[in-house]
Short mmCIF file of C-alpha atoms in Angstrom, two decimals:
data_model
loop_
_atom_site.label_atom_id
_atom_site.label_comp_id
_atom_site.label_asym_id
_atom_site.label_seq_id
_atom_site.Cartn_x
_atom_site.Cartn_y
_atom_site.Cartn_z
CA MET A 1 -76.38 57.79 -52.91
CA ILE A 2 -72.65 57.20 -53.02
CA ASP A 3 -71.77 54.26 -51.60
CA LYS A 4 -68.22 52.37 -51.73
CA ARG A 5 -69.10 49.22 -49.66
CA VAL A 6 -68.07 45.82 -51.62
CA ASN A 7 -69.42 42.50 -50.12
CA THR A 8 -65.63 41.19 -49.55
CA ALA A 9 -62.36 41.43 -49.32
CA HIS A 10 -61.28 39.22 -52.84
CA GLU A 11 -63.54 41.13 -54.61
CA ALA A 12 -61.95 44.91 -53.03
CA VAL A 13 -59.14 42.85 -54.99
CA ALA A 14 -59.98 41.40 -57.63
CA ASP A 15 -57.98 44.18 -60.36
CA ILE A 16 -54.42 44.02 -59.21
CA PHE A 17 -52.69 43.35 -62.16
CA ASP A 18 -49.23 41.77 -62.36
CA GLY A 19 -46.82 44.15 -62.18
CA ALA A 20 -48.95 46.41 -59.60
CA THR A 21 -47.58 48.94 -57.62
CA ILE A 22 -48.88 48.69 -54.15
CA MET A 23 -49.05 50.69 -51.50
CA ILE A 24 -49.26 48.72 -47.50
CA GLY A 25 -49.88 50.39 -44.74
CA GLY A 26 -49.26 49.05 -41.38
CA PHE A 27 -45.86 49.74 -38.86
CA GLY A 28 -45.27 46.37 -37.72
CA GLU A 29 -48.65 44.15 -36.87
CA ALA A 30 -49.73 48.11 -36.34
CA GLY A 31 -52.30 48.65 -38.55
CA SER A 32 -51.68 45.66 -41.68
CA PRO A 33 -54.21 45.27 -43.71
CA VAL A 34 -54.11 41.70 -42.87
CA GLU A 35 -57.30 39.98 -44.58
CA LEU A 36 -56.06 42.42 -47.52
CA LEU A 37 -53.35 41.04 -47.85
CA HIS A 38 -54.99 37.66 -47.92
CA ALA A 39 -57.20 37.85 -50.62
CA LEU A 40 -54.29 39.15 -52.56
CA ILE A 41 -52.52 36.12 -52.59
CA ASP A 42 -55.00 34.04 -53.24
CA GLN A 43 -56.09 36.24 -56.60
CA GLY A 44 -52.49 35.85 -57.63
CA ALA A 45 -51.29 38.19 -58.36
CA SER A 46 -47.42 38.90 -58.84
CA ASP A 47 -43.77 40.58 -59.50
CA LEU A 48 -45.84 43.23 -57.74
CA THR A 49 -43.63 46.26 -56.24
CA ILE A 50 -44.34 46.76 -52.79
CA ILE A 51 -44.41 50.40 -50.53
CA SER A 52 -44.36 50.03 -46.87
CA ASN A 53 -42.15 50.34 -43.43
CA ASN A 54 -41.14 46.42 -43.04
CA THR A 55 -41.84 43.48 -44.35
CA GLY A 56 -44.49 41.48 -42.19
CA SER A 57 -43.95 39.14 -39.46
CA GLY A 58 -44.17 35.05 -38.98
CA GLU A 59 -45.32 33.71 -42.84
CA VAL A 60 -48.49 35.37 -42.64
CA GLY A 61 -50.51 38.81 -44.16
CA LEU A 62 -47.36 40.78 -45.99
CA ALA A 63 -44.60 38.37 -45.01
CA ALA A 64 -47.00 35.82 -46.93
CA LEU A 65 -48.13 37.70 -50.21
CA ILE A 66 -43.41 37.95 -50.07
CA LYS A 67 -43.08 34.26 -49.38
CA ALA A 68 -45.76 33.51 -51.90
CA GLY A 69 -42.91 35.21 -54.23
CA ARG A 70 -45.54 37.45 -55.61
CA VAL A 71 -42.90 40.27 -54.62
CA SER A 72 -40.47 41.06 -57.33
CA LYS A 73 -39.65 44.55 -55.40
CA ALA A 74 -39.40 46.28 -51.90
CA ILE A 75 -39.83 50.06 -50.93
CA CYS A 76 -38.97 50.41 -47.59
CA SER A 77 -37.17 51.73 -44.41
CA TYR A 78 -36.98 47.98 -41.91
CA PRO A 79 -37.08 45.27 -43.65
CA ARG A 80 -36.13 43.30 -40.42
CA THR A 81 -38.29 42.17 -38.09
CA ALA A 82 -38.51 39.70 -34.91
CA ASN A 83 -40.24 35.81 -36.50
CA SER A 84 -39.58 37.19 -40.36
CA THR A 85 -37.11 34.91 -42.03
CA VAL A 86 -39.69 35.49 -45.29
CA PHE A 87 -37.79 38.80 -47.13
CA THR A 88 -34.53 37.84 -45.82
CA GLU A 89 -33.95 34.42 -47.13
CA LEU A 90 -35.07 35.81 -50.54
CA TYR A 91 -33.52 38.53 -50.25
CA ARG A 92 -30.18 36.92 -49.85
CA SER A 93 -31.16 34.45 -52.91
CA GLY A 94 -31.34 37.88 -55.02
CA SER A 95 -35.80 36.74 -55.21
CA ILE A 96 -36.16 40.32 -53.62
CA LYS A 97 -34.89 44.06 -55.26
CA LEU A 98 -34.82 46.38 -52.36
CA GLU A 99 -35.11 49.61 -52.66
CA LEU A 100 -34.31 51.27 -48.58
CA VAL A 101 -35.65 54.62 -48.08
CA PRO A 102 -35.26 56.79 -43.93
CA GLN A 103 -38.97 56.16 -42.69
CA GLY A 104 -39.50 59.94 -42.51
CA THR A 105 -38.51 59.87 -46.13
CA LEU A 106 -40.55 57.24 -47.73
CA ALA A 107 -43.04 58.94 -45.42
CA GLU A 108 -43.09 62.27 -47.67
CA ARG A 109 -41.97 60.77 -50.74
CA ILE A 110 -45.66 59.18 -50.19
CA ARG A 111 -47.02 63.24 -48.84
CA CYS A 112 -45.95 64.16 -51.90
CA GLY A 113 -46.88 61.66 -54.54
CA GLY A 114 -50.85 62.27 -53.10
CA ALA A 115 -49.37 66.22 -52.70
CA GLY A 116 -49.07 66.54 -56.89
CA VAL A 117 -45.55 67.14 -55.54
CA PRO A 118 -42.99 65.51 -58.09
CA ALA A 119 -38.99 65.52 -55.61
CA PHE A 120 -38.30 68.10 -52.44
CA TYR A 121 -35.30 68.42 -50.65
CA THR A 122 -34.37 67.13 -47.29
CA ALA A 123 -30.96 66.74 -45.09
CA THR A 124 -31.85 63.44 -43.75
CA ALA A 125 -29.16 60.87 -44.89
CA VAL A 126 -27.24 63.76 -46.91
CA GLY A 127 -23.59 61.87 -46.39
CA THR A 128 -24.55 58.42 -46.10
CA PRO A 129 -24.82 55.50 -48.07
CA LEU A 130 -28.62 56.55 -49.02
CA ALA A 131 -28.51 59.92 -50.39
CA GLU A 132 -25.46 58.32 -53.09
CA GLY A 133 -26.23 58.73 -56.49
CA LYS A 134 -28.73 61.76 -55.64
CA GLU A 135 -27.99 65.29 -56.22
CA LEU A 136 -27.75 67.45 -53.28
CA ARG A 137 -28.38 71.31 -53.33
CA GLU A 138 -27.38 73.59 -50.51
CA PHE A 139 -29.48 76.31 -49.15
CA GLU A 140 -28.71 78.87 -46.61
CA GLY A 141 -26.07 76.73 -45.63
CA LYS A 142 -26.78 72.96 -45.37
CA LYS A 143 -26.77 70.56 -48.21
CA TYR A 144 -29.87 68.73 -48.94
CA VAL A 145 -30.48 66.33 -50.87
CA LEU A 146 -32.91 65.54 -53.65
CA GLU A 147 -36.41 63.22 -53.23
CA ARG A 148 -38.65 61.97 -55.59
CA GLY A 149 -42.37 61.77 -55.32
CA LEU A 150 -43.81 58.11 -54.21
CA ARG A 151 -46.88 56.53 -55.67
CA ALA A 152 -48.54 53.70 -56.66
CA ASP A 153 -51.21 51.74 -58.81
CA PHE A 154 -53.38 50.57 -56.05
CA THR A 155 -53.25 52.29 -52.02
CA ILE A 156 -54.43 49.38 -49.29
CA ILE A 157 -54.94 50.07 -45.95
CA LYS A 158 -56.61 49.44 -42.46
CA ALA A 159 -59.08 51.78 -40.58
CA ARG A 160 -61.41 51.61 -37.66
CA THR A 161 -64.65 52.84 -38.55
CA ALA A 162 -65.91 54.63 -42.26
CA ASP A 163 -67.97 56.07 -43.10
CA VAL A 164 -70.18 54.67 -47.07
CA HIS A 165 -68.63 58.29 -48.51
CA GLY A 166 -65.01 57.02 -48.14
CA ASN A 167 -64.66 58.40 -45.27
CA LEU A 168 -62.22 57.32 -42.21
CA LEU A 169 -61.67 57.13 -38.39
CA TYR A 170 -58.19 55.25 -37.34
CA ASN A 171 -57.46 53.62 -34.16
CA LYS A 172 -54.37 54.75 -32.66
CA THR A 173 -50.62 54.46 -34.44
CA ALA A 174 -52.75 51.39 -36.47
CA ARG A 175 -53.01 55.37 -38.42
CA ASN A 176 -49.79 55.58 -39.54
CA PHE A 177 -48.78 55.78 -43.10
CA ALA A 178 -52.74 55.29 -44.06
CA PRO A 179 -53.74 58.36 -44.64
CA ILE A 180 -50.37 59.45 -46.73
CA MET A 181 -50.77 56.55 -48.61
CA ALA A 182 -54.55 56.75 -49.31
CA THR A 183 -53.54 59.94 -50.94
CA ALA A 184 -50.88 58.90 -53.36
CA ALA A 185 -52.46 55.72 -55.27
CA ASN A 186 -54.87 55.67 -58.10
CA THR A 187 -57.19 52.93 -55.89
CA THR A 188 -56.99 52.87 -52.58
CA ILE A 189 -58.91 49.85 -50.67
CA VAL A 190 -59.42 50.25 -47.10
CA GLN A 191 -60.18 47.56 -44.50
CA VAL A 192 -62.86 48.54 -41.62
CA GLN A 193 -64.55 46.98 -38.89
CA ASN A 194 -67.37 49.13 -39.24
CA VAL A 195 -69.28 51.03 -41.93
CA VAL A 196 -71.98 53.86 -41.17
CA ASP A 197 -74.10 56.31 -43.16
CA ALA A 198 -72.90 58.91 -44.54
CA GLY A 199 -73.53 61.94 -41.85
CA ASP A 200 -73.01 60.03 -38.90
CA ILE A 201 -69.79 60.61 -38.30
CA ASP A 202 -68.85 64.16 -36.70
CA PRO A 203 -66.80 65.76 -39.65
CA GLU A 204 -64.96 67.62 -37.54
CA THR A 205 -62.95 64.31 -36.29
CA ILE A 206 -62.88 62.70 -39.96
CA VAL A 207 -59.09 61.53 -40.16
CA THR A 208 -59.26 61.14 -44.27
CA PRO A 209 -61.80 62.65 -46.26
CA GLY A 210 -63.43 60.17 -48.91
CA ILE A 211 -62.25 61.98 -51.74
CA PHE A 212 -59.08 59.77 -51.19
CA VAL A 213 -61.03 56.69 -51.20
CA ASP A 214 -62.51 54.48 -53.44
CA ARG A 215 -63.33 50.91 -52.00
CA VAL A 216 -64.19 50.31 -48.20
CA VAL A 217 -64.96 46.71 -47.08
CA CYS A 218 -66.61 45.21 -43.86
CA VAL A 219 -63.65 42.46 -41.66
CA ALA A 220 -65.67 43.29 -38.57
CA GLN A 221 -63.25 40.96 -36.57
CA PRO A 222 -59.95 41.67 -38.09
CA ALA A 223 -57.20 39.84 -36.77
CA HIS A 224 -54.62 40.62 -35.33
CA GLU A 225 -51.50 39.68 -36.48
CA SER A 226 -49.10 39.23 -33.63
CA GLU A 227 -51.97 35.93 -32.07
CA LEU A 228 -51.72 34.07 -36.36
CA VAL A 229 -47.87 34.02 -35.56
CA ALA A 230 -47.94 33.27 -31.85
CA ALA A 231 -51.10 30.91 -33.08
CA GLY A 232 -48.03 28.67 -35.74
CA VAL A 233 -51.16 30.60 -38.97
CA SER A 234 -49.20 29.85 -42.39
CA TYR A 235 -50.81 31.50 -44.21
CA PRO A 236 -53.00 30.13 -47.51
CA MET B 1 -6.48 47.23 -18.88
CA THR B 2 -7.94 44.43 -20.23
CA SER B 3 -11.37 43.16 -22.34
CA LYS B 4 -12.71 41.80 -19.12
CA ASP B 5 -12.74 45.45 -17.83
CA SER B 6 -15.23 46.60 -20.93
CA LYS B 7 -18.29 46.46 -18.58
CA ALA B 8 -16.43 49.42 -15.65
CA GLY B 9 -17.86 51.83 -14.32
CA TRP B 10 -21.40 53.47 -14.43
CA SER B 11 -24.13 50.48 -15.40
CA ARG B 12 -26.65 50.65 -17.80
CA GLU B 13 -29.45 52.03 -15.19
CA GLU B 14 -26.70 54.65 -13.83
CA MET B 15 -26.10 55.44 -17.98
CA ALA B 16 -29.61 56.05 -17.82
CA ALA B 17 -29.69 57.75 -14.76
CA ARG B 18 -26.96 59.98 -15.55
CA LEU B 19 -28.36 61.18 -18.72
CA ALA B 20 -31.84 61.75 -17.77
CA GLN B 21 -30.21 64.49 -14.64
CA ASP B 22 -29.64 66.35 -18.07
CA ILE B 23 -33.12 66.94 -19.21
CA PRO B 24 -35.26 70.20 -18.92
CA ASN B 25 -38.57 69.90 -17.84
CA GLY B 26 -41.47 69.78 -20.18
CA SER B 27 -39.26 68.39 -23.28
CA TYR B 28 -39.67 66.60 -26.05
CA VAL B 29 -38.09 63.75 -26.21
CA ASN B 30 -37.53 60.64 -28.92
CA LEU B 31 -36.33 57.80 -27.14
CA GLY B 32 -34.73 55.16 -29.71
CA ILE B 33 -34.72 51.27 -28.62
CA GLY B 34 -32.30 49.78 -26.10
CA ILE B 35 -31.13 51.35 -23.43
CA PRO B 36 -32.17 54.52 -24.27
CA GLU B 37 -35.58 53.89 -23.54
CA LEU B 38 -33.95 52.63 -19.77
CA VAL B 39 -34.14 56.29 -19.11
CA ALA B 40 -37.55 57.40 -19.40
CA LYS B 41 -37.30 55.01 -15.82
CA PHE B 42 -34.21 57.64 -14.41
CA VAL B 43 -35.71 60.87 -14.95
CA PRO B 44 -36.90 62.77 -11.35
CA GLU B 45 -39.82 62.54 -10.02
CA ASP B 46 -40.07 67.29 -10.80
CA LYS B 47 -39.98 66.94 -14.42
CA THR B 48 -42.11 65.92 -17.02
CA LEU B 49 -41.15 64.92 -20.32
CA ILE B 50 -43.82 64.51 -23.39
CA TYR B 51 -42.24 61.60 -25.49
CA HIS B 52 -42.94 60.94 -29.01
CA THR B 53 -42.21 58.20 -31.12
CA GLU B 54 -42.22 58.16 -34.45
CA ASN B 55 -45.07 55.35 -35.48
CA GLY B 56 -47.10 58.14 -34.34
CA LEU B 57 -47.66 59.33 -30.70
CA ILE B 58 -47.02 62.00 -28.55
CA GLY B 59 -47.63 61.47 -24.88
CA MET B 60 -46.27 58.26 -24.95
CA GLY B 61 -46.59 55.88 -21.44
CA PRO B 62 -45.44 53.01 -20.15
CA SER B 63 -46.14 49.57 -21.40
CA PRO B 64 -49.18 48.17 -20.54
CA VAL B 65 -50.67 46.25 -17.79
CA ALA B 66 -50.57 42.86 -18.63
CA GLY B 67 -53.21 41.81 -20.61
CA GLN B 68 -54.20 45.27 -21.15
CA GLY B 69 -52.69 46.03 -24.14
CA ASP B 70 -53.84 46.97 -27.84
CA PRO B 71 -51.96 45.29 -30.76
CA GLU B 72 -52.64 48.83 -32.20
CA LEU B 73 -51.22 50.71 -29.75
CA ILE B 74 -47.09 50.39 -29.74
CA ASN B 75 -43.90 52.32 -30.30
CA ALA B 76 -41.36 52.29 -32.79
CA GLY B 77 -39.60 48.87 -30.70
CA LYS B 78 -43.24 47.80 -31.91
CA ARG B 79 -43.62 46.75 -28.54
CA GLN B 80 -46.85 47.83 -26.74
CA VAL B 81 -47.07 50.59 -24.85
CA THR B 82 -50.11 52.79 -23.31
CA ALA B 83 -51.49 57.06 -23.93
CA MET B 84 -51.03 59.90 -20.98
CA PRO B 85 -53.27 62.47 -21.13
CA GLY B 86 -53.41 64.39 -23.15
CA ALA B 87 -50.85 61.87 -25.87
CA ALA B 88 -51.72 62.85 -29.28
CA TYR B 89 -51.87 60.09 -32.82
CA PHE B 90 -50.88 61.57 -35.36
CA HIS B 91 -50.16 60.35 -39.64
CA HIS B 92 -46.59 59.08 -40.56
CA ALA B 93 -46.08 62.97 -42.56
CA ASP B 94 -46.42 64.32 -39.86
CA SER B 95 -44.28 62.77 -37.51
CA PHE B 96 -41.52 63.35 -39.65
CA VAL B 97 -43.30 67.16 -39.76
CA MET B 98 -42.38 67.06 -35.89
CA ILE B 99 -38.85 65.78 -36.02
CA ARG B 100 -37.64 67.51 -39.83
CA GLY B 101 -39.38 70.43 -38.69
CA GLY B 102 -37.13 70.74 -35.65
CA HIS B 103 -39.87 70.50 -33.57
CA ILE B 104 -38.64 67.26 -31.28
CA ASP B 105 -36.01 68.80 -27.83
CA LEU B 106 -34.36 66.16 -28.01
CA CYS B 107 -33.04 62.49 -29.49
CA VAL B 108 -31.43 59.78 -27.63
CA LEU B 109 -29.65 57.25 -29.61
CA GLY B 110 -27.71 53.43 -29.73
CA ALA B 111 -23.85 53.63 -31.77
CA LEU B 112 -22.11 52.01 -32.95
CA GLN B 113 -19.44 54.52 -33.40
CA VAL B 114 -18.83 58.17 -33.06
CA ALA B 115 -16.72 60.57 -34.78
CA GLN B 116 -14.79 63.24 -32.47
CA ASN B 117 -16.77 65.96 -35.54
CA GLY B 118 -20.15 64.18 -33.75
CA ASP B 119 -20.34 61.66 -36.93
CA LEU B 120 -23.17 58.81 -36.38
CA ALA B 121 -23.09 55.46 -37.53
CA ASN B 122 -25.63 53.30 -36.18
CA TRP B 123 -27.95 51.66 -38.12
CA SER B 124 -25.33 49.44 -39.83
CA THR B 125 -22.53 47.23 -39.59
CA GLY B 126 -21.49 47.16 -43.40
CA GLU B 127 -21.27 43.39 -43.32
CA PRO B 128 -22.37 41.69 -46.85
CA ASP B 129 -24.91 39.41 -45.80
CA ALA B 130 -25.99 42.30 -43.12
CA ILE B 131 -30.19 42.98 -44.00
CA PRO B 132 -29.83 46.68 -44.37
CA ALA B 133 -32.76 48.75 -42.02
CA VAL B 134 -32.45 51.91 -41.50
CA GLY B 135 -36.09 53.27 -39.97
CA GLY B 136 -35.89 56.80 -38.80
CA ALA B 137 -31.79 57.08 -37.61
CA MET B 138 -31.73 58.95 -39.86
CA ASP B 139 -34.90 61.54 -39.82
CA LEU B 140 -34.29 61.86 -36.14
CA VAL B 141 -30.01 63.10 -36.32
CA ALA B 142 -30.86 64.95 -38.86
CA GLY B 143 -33.69 67.61 -37.52
CA VAL B 144 -34.24 66.65 -33.24
CA LYS B 145 -33.06 69.55 -31.85
CA SER B 146 -29.90 68.31 -29.57
CA ILE B 147 -28.48 64.15 -30.34
CA TYR B 148 -27.61 62.23 -27.47
CA VAL B 149 -25.61 58.70 -27.87
CA ILE B 150 -25.72 56.18 -24.75
CA THR B 151 -23.70 53.76 -25.42
CA GLN B 152 -21.25 51.61 -23.90
CA HIS B 153 -17.46 53.05 -24.18
CA THR B 154 -15.89 49.56 -25.75
CA THR B 155 -17.20 46.90 -28.05
CA LYS B 156 -17.62 43.59 -26.36
CA HIS B 157 -13.91 43.06 -28.14
CA GLY B 158 -13.13 46.13 -26.30
CA GLU B 159 -12.94 48.09 -29.46
CA PRO B 160 -13.30 51.82 -28.61
CA LYS B 161 -16.70 53.43 -30.23
CA LEU B 162 -15.55 56.53 -30.18
CA VAL B 163 -12.86 57.29 -32.63
CA GLU B 164 -11.70 59.75 -35.12
CA SER B 165 -13.46 58.61 -38.04
CA CYS B 166 -16.59 56.28 -39.00
CA THR B 167 -16.00 53.37 -40.50
CA TYR B 168 -19.57 51.96 -40.49
CA PRO B 169 -21.82 53.26 -42.62
CA LEU B 170 -22.68 56.45 -41.07
CA THR B 171 -26.06 57.97 -39.99
CA GLY B 172 -25.39 61.22 -40.27
CA LEU B 173 -22.81 64.26 -40.38
CA GLY B 174 -21.91 65.92 -37.36
CA VAL B 175 -25.08 65.59 -35.32
CA VAL B 176 -24.12 64.25 -32.52
CA ASN B 177 -24.04 66.91 -29.16
CA ARG B 178 -23.26 64.73 -26.72
CA ILE B 179 -22.16 60.73 -25.06
CA TYR B 180 -23.38 59.10 -21.82
CA THR B 181 -20.72 56.19 -22.29
CA ASN B 182 -20.28 53.46 -18.63
CA LEU B 183 -17.06 55.00 -18.25
CA ALA B 184 -17.90 58.88 -18.80
CA VAL B 185 -20.17 61.84 -20.38
CA ILE B 186 -18.30 63.56 -22.70
CA ASP B 187 -18.98 66.34 -25.00
CA ILE B 188 -18.59 66.76 -28.99
CA THR B 189 -16.94 71.13 -29.38
CA PRO B 190 -14.82 71.60 -33.01
CA GLU B 191 -12.19 70.62 -30.60
CA GLY B 192 -13.35 67.01 -30.62
CA PHE B 193 -14.99 65.11 -26.99
CA GLN B 194 -14.41 67.02 -24.19
CA VAL B 195 -14.95 65.14 -20.83
CA VAL B 196 -17.27 66.70 -19.25
CA GLU B 197 -17.44 64.56 -16.32
CA LEU B 198 -15.49 60.60 -15.32
CA SER B 199 -17.29 57.53 -13.77
CA PRO B 200 -16.36 57.14 -10.51
CA SER B 201 -14.36 54.42 -11.00
CA VAL B 202 -11.95 55.23 -13.30
CA ASP B 203 -9.16 57.96 -14.23
CA PHE B 204 -8.75 60.33 -17.57
CA LYS B 205 -6.17 57.98 -18.49
CA ASP B 206 -8.51 54.35 -18.20
CA VAL B 207 -10.92 56.04 -20.86
CA GLN B 208 -8.46 57.80 -23.10
CA GLU B 209 -6.85 54.69 -23.42
CA ARG B 210 -10.36 53.23 -24.71
CA THR B 211 -11.20 55.87 -26.80
CA GLY B 212 -9.73 55.87 -30.51
CA ALA B 213 -8.76 59.69 -30.49
CA PRO B 214 -7.93 62.60 -28.53
CA LEU B 215 -10.07 63.42 -24.78
CA PHE B 216 -9.70 66.62 -23.47
CA THR B 217 -10.92 67.84 -20.17
CA LYS B 218 -13.42 69.70 -19.36
CA ARG B 219 -12.95 73.35 -20.31
CA GLU B 220 -15.18 75.98 -17.88
CA SER B 221 -17.44 77.28 -19.83
CA ALA B 222 -18.60 73.62 -22.10
CA THR B 223 -22.40 72.90 -22.27
CA ALA B 224 -24.05 70.55 -24.27
CA GLY B 225 -23.89 71.66 -27.57
CA LYS B 226 -26.50 72.68 -29.52
CA LYS B 227 -27.08 72.43 -33.75
#
């Protein structure tokens, strides 16, 4: 019988190693796996490369991981967020590297990484500083830039519901990068609000098939980043 | 012209209302953050537009009633929104299939500079201590069928934002179709900036003085360009 559940967030992230590359779901606070991020801070892995859309807010979740000095490089589309100076300070002091990627190119690089496609051409960023040094090619009279697929050692994401096989349903715009990140890592770790038995989710409605998921941990009442920030919480 | 005239002409709301008149009924539209978001408030009642937000929702509705929002139902500006009947959620790769694949009809964006050939700069001033952040702007201008810019005609310091060539880092090459400013509606044409309409309180000479490249008056055949 297949059962991908693990008991705690700490157990779920226990094998994340120094120097790992980690995809982290979320667009702003929607979909940010706050409890898995806090477990990762407690676990202590450092020199991490993170792949995420943003860099967190306040001093909780992703921003707290960065503030703790665990991240050496961010591959990111929009590392500026209201209520956070954590990334800004480390970037300006040269303590964190940034690879800036247009949001859609970031999504497609992750999708390709998960799909076994090493690279693709896109019109996005042609003629801009973000295409400098990259191969250009013309198709039917229009210029495109070559972008590489992205893969990671780990993906950590949040979903709403899982079954024991790891089939996932999401909540509204918290879905964002999670379904593609789940496909593009060696190990995909998911926190969900509830776990149900195999067969309890209609197969027609499943968003992420369980083949892409390795570990599921139940966090019944996940914290919302904005509420932690408003309450002045700083993790740890 | 003096710098205090930099807010002459249409107000932000009037600019948004003027732009809203030009969007065809039934269009799939992506509105950028800031003045572009205002456009939704001025769409005539006989039109239904379907709003896309690149973080994964088509059929976006207005802000929720206070206290009834969901922190996981937000727009690209990370503000809480609602989902209209007929809305759909999707992941980021699909969202940018809609954008990059040419399925979105119109995107309305702000600008730091627009050049007379349609080059757009709107993501970075290139200052060395600025934290670079691009989001979806480069994907939107590369893939959406029509790009409208809505912006003040000049900067706070009275410098032209409509220029011969952009000095700020580019978002895209030759991507803008039409510009709505507080002073005028201007099309990008092969000949350059073509004035479609002037704000009632200004004349052509006023607008030319505050523009960094030559303006032409509208010709009979002119319509908003399509890429």
